Coordinates of C-alpha atoms in Angstrom, one line a residue:
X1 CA 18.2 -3.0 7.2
X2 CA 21.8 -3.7 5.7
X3 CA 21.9 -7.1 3.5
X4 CA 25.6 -8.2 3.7
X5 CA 25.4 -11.0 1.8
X6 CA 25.1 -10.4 -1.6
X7 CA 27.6 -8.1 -1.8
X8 CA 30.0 -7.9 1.8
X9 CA 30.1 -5.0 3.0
X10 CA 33.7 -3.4 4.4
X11 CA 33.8 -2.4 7.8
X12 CA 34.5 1.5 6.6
X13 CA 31.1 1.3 4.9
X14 CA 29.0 -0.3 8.0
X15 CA 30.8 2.3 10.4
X16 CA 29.7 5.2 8.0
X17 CA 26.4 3.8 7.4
X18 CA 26.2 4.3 11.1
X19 CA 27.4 7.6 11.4
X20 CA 24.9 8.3 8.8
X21 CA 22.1 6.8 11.0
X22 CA 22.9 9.3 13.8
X23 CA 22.7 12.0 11.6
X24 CA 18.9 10.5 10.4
X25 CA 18.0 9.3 13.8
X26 CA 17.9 5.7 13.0
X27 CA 18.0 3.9 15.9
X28 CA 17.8 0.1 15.0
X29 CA 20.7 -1.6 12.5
X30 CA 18.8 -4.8 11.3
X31 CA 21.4 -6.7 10.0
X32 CA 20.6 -9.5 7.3
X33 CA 24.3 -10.8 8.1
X34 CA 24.3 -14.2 6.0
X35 CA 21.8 -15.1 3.0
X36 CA 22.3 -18.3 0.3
X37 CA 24.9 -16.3 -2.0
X38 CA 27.4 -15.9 1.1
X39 CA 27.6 -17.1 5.0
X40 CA 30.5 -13.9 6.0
X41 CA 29.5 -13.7 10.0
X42 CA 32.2 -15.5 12.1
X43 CA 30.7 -17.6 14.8
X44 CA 33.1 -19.3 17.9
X45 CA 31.4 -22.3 18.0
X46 CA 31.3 -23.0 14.2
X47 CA 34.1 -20.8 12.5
X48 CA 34.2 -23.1 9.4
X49 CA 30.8 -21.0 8.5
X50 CA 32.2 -18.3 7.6
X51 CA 35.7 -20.4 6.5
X52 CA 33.6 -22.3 3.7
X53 CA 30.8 -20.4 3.4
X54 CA 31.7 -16.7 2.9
X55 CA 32.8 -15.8 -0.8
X56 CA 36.4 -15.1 0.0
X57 CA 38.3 -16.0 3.3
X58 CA 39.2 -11.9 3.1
X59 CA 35.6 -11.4 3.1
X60 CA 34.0 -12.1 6.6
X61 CA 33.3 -10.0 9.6
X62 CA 35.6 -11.0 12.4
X63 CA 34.9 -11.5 16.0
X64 CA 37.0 -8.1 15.8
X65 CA 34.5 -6.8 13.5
X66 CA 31.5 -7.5 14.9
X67 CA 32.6 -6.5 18.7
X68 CA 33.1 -2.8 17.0
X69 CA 29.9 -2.7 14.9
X70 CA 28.1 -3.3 18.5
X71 CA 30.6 -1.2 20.0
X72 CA 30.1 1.9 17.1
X73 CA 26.2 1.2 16.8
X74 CA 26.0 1.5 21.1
X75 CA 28.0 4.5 21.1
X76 CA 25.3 6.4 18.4
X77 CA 22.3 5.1 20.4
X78 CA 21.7 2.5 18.0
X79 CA 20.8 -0.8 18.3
X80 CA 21.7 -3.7 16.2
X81 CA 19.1 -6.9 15.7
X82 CA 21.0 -9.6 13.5
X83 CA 19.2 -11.7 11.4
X84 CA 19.7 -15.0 10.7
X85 CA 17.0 -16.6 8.0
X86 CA 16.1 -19.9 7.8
X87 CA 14.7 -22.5 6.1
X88 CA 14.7 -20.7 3.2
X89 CA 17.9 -18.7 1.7
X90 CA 20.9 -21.5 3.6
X91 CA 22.4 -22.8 0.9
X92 CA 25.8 -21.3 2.5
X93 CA 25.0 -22.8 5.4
X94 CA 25.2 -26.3 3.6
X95 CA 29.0 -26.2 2.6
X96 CA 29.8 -26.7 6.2
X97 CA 27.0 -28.6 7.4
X98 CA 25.3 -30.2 4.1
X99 CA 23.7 -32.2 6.7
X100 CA 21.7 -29.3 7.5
X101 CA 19.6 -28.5 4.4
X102 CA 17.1 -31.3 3.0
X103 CA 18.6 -33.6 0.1
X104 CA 16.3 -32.8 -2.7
X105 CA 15.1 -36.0 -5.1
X106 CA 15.6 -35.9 -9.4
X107 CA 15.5 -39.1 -10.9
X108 CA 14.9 -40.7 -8.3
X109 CA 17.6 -40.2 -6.6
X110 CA 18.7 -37.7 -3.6
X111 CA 20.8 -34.8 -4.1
X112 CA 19.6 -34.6 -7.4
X113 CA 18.6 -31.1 -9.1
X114 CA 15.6 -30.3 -11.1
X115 CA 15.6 -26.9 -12.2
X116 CA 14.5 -24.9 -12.2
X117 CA 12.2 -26.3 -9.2
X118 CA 15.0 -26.9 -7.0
X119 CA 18.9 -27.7 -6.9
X120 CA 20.8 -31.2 -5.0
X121 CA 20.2 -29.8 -1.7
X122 CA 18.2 -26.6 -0.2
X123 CA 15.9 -25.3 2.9
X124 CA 16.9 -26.7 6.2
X125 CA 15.7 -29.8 7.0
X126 CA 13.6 -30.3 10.0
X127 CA 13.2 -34.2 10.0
X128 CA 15.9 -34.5 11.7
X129 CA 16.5 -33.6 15.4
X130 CA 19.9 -33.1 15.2
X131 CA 18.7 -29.7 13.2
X132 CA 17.4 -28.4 16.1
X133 CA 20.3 -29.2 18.6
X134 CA 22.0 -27.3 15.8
X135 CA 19.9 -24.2 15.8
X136 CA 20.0 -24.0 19.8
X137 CA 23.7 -23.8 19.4
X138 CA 23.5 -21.2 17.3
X139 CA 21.2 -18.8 18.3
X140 CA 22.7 -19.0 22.0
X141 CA 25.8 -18.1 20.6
X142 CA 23.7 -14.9 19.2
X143 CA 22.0 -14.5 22.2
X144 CA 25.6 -14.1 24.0
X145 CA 26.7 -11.9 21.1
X146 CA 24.3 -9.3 21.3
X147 CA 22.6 -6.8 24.0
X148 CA 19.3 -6.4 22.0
X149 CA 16.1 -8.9 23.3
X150 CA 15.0 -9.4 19.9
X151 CA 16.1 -11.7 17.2
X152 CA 15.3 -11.9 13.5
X153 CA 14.4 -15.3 12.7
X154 CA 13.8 -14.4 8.5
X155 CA 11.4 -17.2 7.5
X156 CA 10.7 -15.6 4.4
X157 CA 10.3 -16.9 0.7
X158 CA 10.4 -20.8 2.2
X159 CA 9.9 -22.6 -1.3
X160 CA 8.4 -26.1 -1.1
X161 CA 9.8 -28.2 -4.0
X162 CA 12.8 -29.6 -2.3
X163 CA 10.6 -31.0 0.6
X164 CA 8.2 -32.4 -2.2
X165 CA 10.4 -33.9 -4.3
X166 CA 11.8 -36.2 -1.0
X167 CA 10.6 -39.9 -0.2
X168 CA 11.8 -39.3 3.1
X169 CA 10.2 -36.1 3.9
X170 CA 7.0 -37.6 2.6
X171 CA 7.3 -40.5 4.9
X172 CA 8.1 -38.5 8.0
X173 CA 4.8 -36.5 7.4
X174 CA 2.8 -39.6 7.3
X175 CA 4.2 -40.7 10.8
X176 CA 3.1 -37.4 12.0
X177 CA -0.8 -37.0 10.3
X178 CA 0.7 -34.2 7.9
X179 CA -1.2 -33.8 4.7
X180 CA 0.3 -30.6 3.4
X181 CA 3.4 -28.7 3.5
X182 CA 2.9 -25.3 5.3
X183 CA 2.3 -28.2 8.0
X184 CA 6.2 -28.8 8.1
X185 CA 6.9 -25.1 7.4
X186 CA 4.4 -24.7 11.3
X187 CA 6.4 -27.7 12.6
X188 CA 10.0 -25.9 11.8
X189 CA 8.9 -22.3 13.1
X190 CA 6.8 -23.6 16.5
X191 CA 10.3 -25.4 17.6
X192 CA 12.4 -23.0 16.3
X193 CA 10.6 -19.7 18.1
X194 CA 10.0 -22.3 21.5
X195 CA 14.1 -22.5 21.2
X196 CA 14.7 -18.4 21.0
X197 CA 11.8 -18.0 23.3
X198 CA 13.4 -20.4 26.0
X199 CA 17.2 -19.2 25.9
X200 CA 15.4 -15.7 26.2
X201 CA 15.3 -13.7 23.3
X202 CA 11.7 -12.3 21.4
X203 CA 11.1 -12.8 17.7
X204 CA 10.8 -11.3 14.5
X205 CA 9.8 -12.9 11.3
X206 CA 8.5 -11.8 7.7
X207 CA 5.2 -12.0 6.8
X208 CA 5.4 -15.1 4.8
X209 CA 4.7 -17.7 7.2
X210 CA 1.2 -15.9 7.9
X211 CA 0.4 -16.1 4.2
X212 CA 1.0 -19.8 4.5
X213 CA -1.7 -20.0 7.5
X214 CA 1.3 -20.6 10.0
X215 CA 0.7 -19.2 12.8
X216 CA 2.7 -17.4 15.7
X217 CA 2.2 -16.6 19.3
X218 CA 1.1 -13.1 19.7
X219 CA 4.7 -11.8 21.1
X220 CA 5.8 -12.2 17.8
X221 CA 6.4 -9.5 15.8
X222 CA 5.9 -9.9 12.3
X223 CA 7.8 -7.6 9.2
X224 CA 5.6 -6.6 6.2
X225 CA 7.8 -6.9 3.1
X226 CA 5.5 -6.9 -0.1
X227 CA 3.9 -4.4 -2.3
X228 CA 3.3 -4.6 -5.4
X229 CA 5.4 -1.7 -6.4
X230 CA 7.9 -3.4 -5.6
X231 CA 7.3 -6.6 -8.0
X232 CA 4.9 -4.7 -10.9
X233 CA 5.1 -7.7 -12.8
X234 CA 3.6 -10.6 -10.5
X235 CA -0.4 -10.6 -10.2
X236 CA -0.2 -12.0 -7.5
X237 CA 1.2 -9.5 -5.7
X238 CA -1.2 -7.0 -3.6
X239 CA -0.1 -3.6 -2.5
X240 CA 1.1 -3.0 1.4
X241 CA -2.4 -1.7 3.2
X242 CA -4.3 -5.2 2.2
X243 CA -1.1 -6.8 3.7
X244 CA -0.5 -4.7 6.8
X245 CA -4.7 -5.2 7.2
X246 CA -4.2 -9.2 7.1
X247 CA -1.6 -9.0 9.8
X248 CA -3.5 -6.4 11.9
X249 CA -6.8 -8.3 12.0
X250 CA -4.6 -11.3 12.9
X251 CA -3.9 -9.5 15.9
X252 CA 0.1 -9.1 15.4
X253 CA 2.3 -6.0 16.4
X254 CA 4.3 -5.1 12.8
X255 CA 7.3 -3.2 11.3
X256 CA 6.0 -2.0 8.1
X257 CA 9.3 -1.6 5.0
X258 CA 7.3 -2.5 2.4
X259 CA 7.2 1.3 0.5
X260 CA 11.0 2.0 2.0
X261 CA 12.9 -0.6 -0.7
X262 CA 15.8 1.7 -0.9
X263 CA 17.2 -1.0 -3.7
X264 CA 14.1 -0.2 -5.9
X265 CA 15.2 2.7 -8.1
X266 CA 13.7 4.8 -10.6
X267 CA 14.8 8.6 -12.0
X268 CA 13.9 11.6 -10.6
X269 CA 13.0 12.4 -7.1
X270 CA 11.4 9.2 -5.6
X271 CA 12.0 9.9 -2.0
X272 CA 8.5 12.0 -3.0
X273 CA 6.8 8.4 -2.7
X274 CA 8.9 7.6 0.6
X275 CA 7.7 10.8 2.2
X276 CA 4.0 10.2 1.5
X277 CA 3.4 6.9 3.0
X278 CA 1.7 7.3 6.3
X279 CA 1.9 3.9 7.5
X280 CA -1.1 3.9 9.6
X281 CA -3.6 4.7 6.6
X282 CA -4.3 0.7 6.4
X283 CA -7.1 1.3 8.4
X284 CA -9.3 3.3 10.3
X285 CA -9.8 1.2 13.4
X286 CA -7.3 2.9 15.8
X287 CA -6.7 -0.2 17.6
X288 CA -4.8 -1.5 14.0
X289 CA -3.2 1.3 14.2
X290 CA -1.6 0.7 17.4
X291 CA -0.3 -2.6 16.0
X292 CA 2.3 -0.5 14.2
X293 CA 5.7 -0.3 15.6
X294 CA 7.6 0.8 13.3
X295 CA 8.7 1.6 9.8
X296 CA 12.0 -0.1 8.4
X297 CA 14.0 1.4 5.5
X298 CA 15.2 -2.2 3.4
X299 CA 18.4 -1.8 1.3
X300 CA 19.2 -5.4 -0.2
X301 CA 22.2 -6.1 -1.9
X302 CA 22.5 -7.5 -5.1
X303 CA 23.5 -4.5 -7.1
X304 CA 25.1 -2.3 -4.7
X305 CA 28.7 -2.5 -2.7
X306 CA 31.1 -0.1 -1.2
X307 CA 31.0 1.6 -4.2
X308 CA 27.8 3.1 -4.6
X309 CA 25.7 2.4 -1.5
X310 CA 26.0 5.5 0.4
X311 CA 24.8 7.4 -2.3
X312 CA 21.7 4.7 -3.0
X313 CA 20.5 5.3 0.6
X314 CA 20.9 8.9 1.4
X315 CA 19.8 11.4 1.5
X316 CA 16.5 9.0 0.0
X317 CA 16.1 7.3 3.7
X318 CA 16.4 10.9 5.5
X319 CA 12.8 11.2 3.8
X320 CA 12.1 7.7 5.6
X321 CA 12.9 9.2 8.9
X322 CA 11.8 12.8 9.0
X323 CA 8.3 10.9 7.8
X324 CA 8.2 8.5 10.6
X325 CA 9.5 10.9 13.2
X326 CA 7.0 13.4 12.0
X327 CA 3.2 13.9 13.1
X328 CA 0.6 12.7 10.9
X329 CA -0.5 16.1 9.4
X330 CA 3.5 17.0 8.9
X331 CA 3.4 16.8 5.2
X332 CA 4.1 19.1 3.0
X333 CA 6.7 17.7 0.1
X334 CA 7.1 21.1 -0.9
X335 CA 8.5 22.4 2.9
X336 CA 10.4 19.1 3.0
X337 CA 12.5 19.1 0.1
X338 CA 14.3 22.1 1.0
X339 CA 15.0 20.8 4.6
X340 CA 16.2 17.5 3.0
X341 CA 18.3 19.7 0.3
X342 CA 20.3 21.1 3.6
X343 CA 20.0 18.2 4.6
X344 CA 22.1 16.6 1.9
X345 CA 24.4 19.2 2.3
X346 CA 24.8 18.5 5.8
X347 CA 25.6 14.9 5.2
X348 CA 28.4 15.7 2.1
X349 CA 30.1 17.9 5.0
X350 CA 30.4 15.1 7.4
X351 CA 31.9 12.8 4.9
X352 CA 28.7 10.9 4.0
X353 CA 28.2 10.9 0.1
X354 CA 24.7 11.5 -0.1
X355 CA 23.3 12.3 -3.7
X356 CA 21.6 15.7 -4.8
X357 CA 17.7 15.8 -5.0
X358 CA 18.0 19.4 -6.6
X359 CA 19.6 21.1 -8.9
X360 CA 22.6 23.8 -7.4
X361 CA 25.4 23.1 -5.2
X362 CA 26.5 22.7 -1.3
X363 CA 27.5 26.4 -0.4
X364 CA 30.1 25.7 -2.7
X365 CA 31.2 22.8 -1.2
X366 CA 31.0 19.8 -3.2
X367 CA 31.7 16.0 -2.7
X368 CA 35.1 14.9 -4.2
X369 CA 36.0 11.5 -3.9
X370 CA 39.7 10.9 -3.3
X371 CA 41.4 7.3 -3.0
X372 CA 43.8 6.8 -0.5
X373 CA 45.9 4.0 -2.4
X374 CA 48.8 4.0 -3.2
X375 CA 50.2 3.0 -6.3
X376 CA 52.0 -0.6 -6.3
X377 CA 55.6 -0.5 -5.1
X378 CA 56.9 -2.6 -8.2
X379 CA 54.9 0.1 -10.6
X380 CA 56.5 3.0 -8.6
X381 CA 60.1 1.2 -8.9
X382 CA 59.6 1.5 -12.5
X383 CA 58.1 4.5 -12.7
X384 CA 60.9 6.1 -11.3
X385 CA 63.5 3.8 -13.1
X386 CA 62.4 5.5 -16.4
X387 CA 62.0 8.8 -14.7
X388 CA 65.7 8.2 -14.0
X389 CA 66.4 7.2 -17.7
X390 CA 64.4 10.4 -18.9
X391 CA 66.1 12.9 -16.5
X392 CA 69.5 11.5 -17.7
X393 CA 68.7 12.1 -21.5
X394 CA 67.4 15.4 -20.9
X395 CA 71.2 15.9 -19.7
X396 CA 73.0 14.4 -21.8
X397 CA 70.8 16.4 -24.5
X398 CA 71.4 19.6 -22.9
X399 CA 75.4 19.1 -22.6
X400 CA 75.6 17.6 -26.3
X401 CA 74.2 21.0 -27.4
X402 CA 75.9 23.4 -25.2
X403 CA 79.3 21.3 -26.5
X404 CA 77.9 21.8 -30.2
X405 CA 77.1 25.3 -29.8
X406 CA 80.7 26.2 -28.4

């Protein structure tokens, strides 16, 4: 999974991600396209999405763009599942359409913030129908944009104080015998999923809703996220085989990504920890085990770019894959660091700038970044200017001595 986002990605760096897939045998590019920082994915029927809600109008994918990431994903044997959260993480959404998240009440009064509970306007707000007419639109357009059957719906992290703080939300739940608020969070998903499901496409969604007692029909696939790991510091938080157990009793088919945060970093070798997880060791009923589809590698955004992300995810998801491509009893960290060492090496030669996991070198081959910029035209005008002005000194010098020494 690629969060683009936080921090846009460039088109070089998605096309070399995917090269670097191929190389790993990943075969499915989940795309977390648009999040509440930044809305970047153009869409034809509402272009002013991207036009207001992207962080710069030089940083969006185009419908140029996104026809070649298909095109470059197809052509590795990969295939790419957007994502499109909701009704959490849309405050980009609401600089085109404010209309679509819920006006949150401070002082009595609508768009109001109280922070840090919640700011004027946030989560999408499914009091009104128009919402839905909205999100019909939209994910038809998706549907139309890409091949793959399956959608990623988010639903993740939906935080209740907006809809609490609202008069109007409150009275809308009394016309409908609604006492609590994971009711309107099962209201939103059942008409959103009976939208997707009806224009055609199949569902995925975090494992949030479940925690919430919102339930699903059993075609949905669900993606476990949390592990305490990965948030040390909330009590709350339990680690991924009591989750993956909750959603396998429930009877739901799962990706696992919870011990593959590529974003969580420590020093040292951690694609040891990577390697070890056998993601069917939740259980020992082999029927839960069948539940699992898959294993995701998750690398979100906030502190890496262009810059530094190739180097963040590889060769640290090759561990990911070789694991999940491997038999159970295929184990042994010791045997596996040196094929992910060559590995490595491999990678640097194909132009992917994976980090070392070892001490030593590539064969004597060694990554070297080099920039293909030029310098500014004005800065080489004057450059060469007092280049000129030297060069002419240097003469003048040389013929004021040679006129001296006669």
């Amino acid at each position: 999974m690629l969060d683009t986002a936080r921090h846009f990605m460039p088109m070089k760096t998605i096309t070399k991600i995917l090269d670097a897939m191929s190389y790993n045998k990943f075969n499915v590019f989940h795309w977390h396209v648009v999040d509440d920082q930044s809305f970047p994915y153009t869409l034809r029927k509402f272009p002013e999405m991207a036009e207001k809600g992207a962080y710069h109008p030089k940083l969006v994918y185009t419908r140029d763009d996104i026809e070649r990431i298909k095109r470059e994903a197809r052509l590795r044997g990969i295939r790419v599942i957007p994502e499109f959260d909701t009704p959490g993480h849309t405050f980009s959404w609401g600089k085109s359409f404010p209309e679509l998240l819920t006006p949150c009440w401070g002082q009595g009064r609508p768009d109001t913030p109280n922070y840090p509970h919640h700011g004027p306007r946030e989560i999408i707000n499914p009091t009104l129908e128009s919402t839905f007419d909205f999100m019909r639109d939209l994910y038809m357009e998706i549907r139309d944009d890409f091949p793959d059957e399956y959608v990623h719906l988010g639903m993740d992290e939906a935080y209740y104080a907006c809809w609490q703080s609202s008069p109007n939300v409150s009275d809308w739940m009394s016309k409908r015998n609604m006492s609590t608020y994971n009711q309107i969070e099962q209201y939103y998903s059942e008409r959103l999923i009976k939208i997707v499901d009806k224009i055609g496409l199949k569902s995925i969604v975090w494992q949030d809703p479940l925690e919430n007692n919102v339930t699903f029909n059993k075609e949905t696939i669900i993606q476990v996220w949390k592990d305490k790991k990965n948030d040390v510091n909330n009590p709350s938080v339990k680690n991924w085989e009591e989750y993956a157990q909750e959603v396998a009793k429930l009877g739901y088919n799962f990706i696992l990504s919870s011990p593959w945060y590529l974003n969580m970093i420590s020093y040292g070798q951690d694609w040891r920890n990577y390697y070890e997880i056998e993601p069917t060791d939740f259980t020992s009923n082999e029927n839960e085990k069948k539940l699992v589809k898959g294993g995701e590698a998750c690398m979100w955004a906030e502190y890496v770019d262009g810059t530094n992300i190739h180097s963040r995810i590889w060769p640290r998801a090759s561990a990911i894959a070789e694991r999940l491509w491997s038999a159970k009893n295929a184990d042994n960290i010791e045997d596996a660091k040196f094929r992910l060492d060559e590995h490595r090496c491999r990678m640097i030669r194909r132009g992917i700038p994976a980090q070392p996991i070892l001490n030593g070198h590539c064969n004597g081959e060694e990554w070297e970044y080099e920039s293909k910029e030029q310098p500014p035209q004005q800065s080489v005008a004057i450059s060469n200017y007092y280049n000129a002005i030297l060069i002419t000194l240097i003469i003048t010098n040389f013929f004021s001595s040679f006129i001296l020494s006669r």
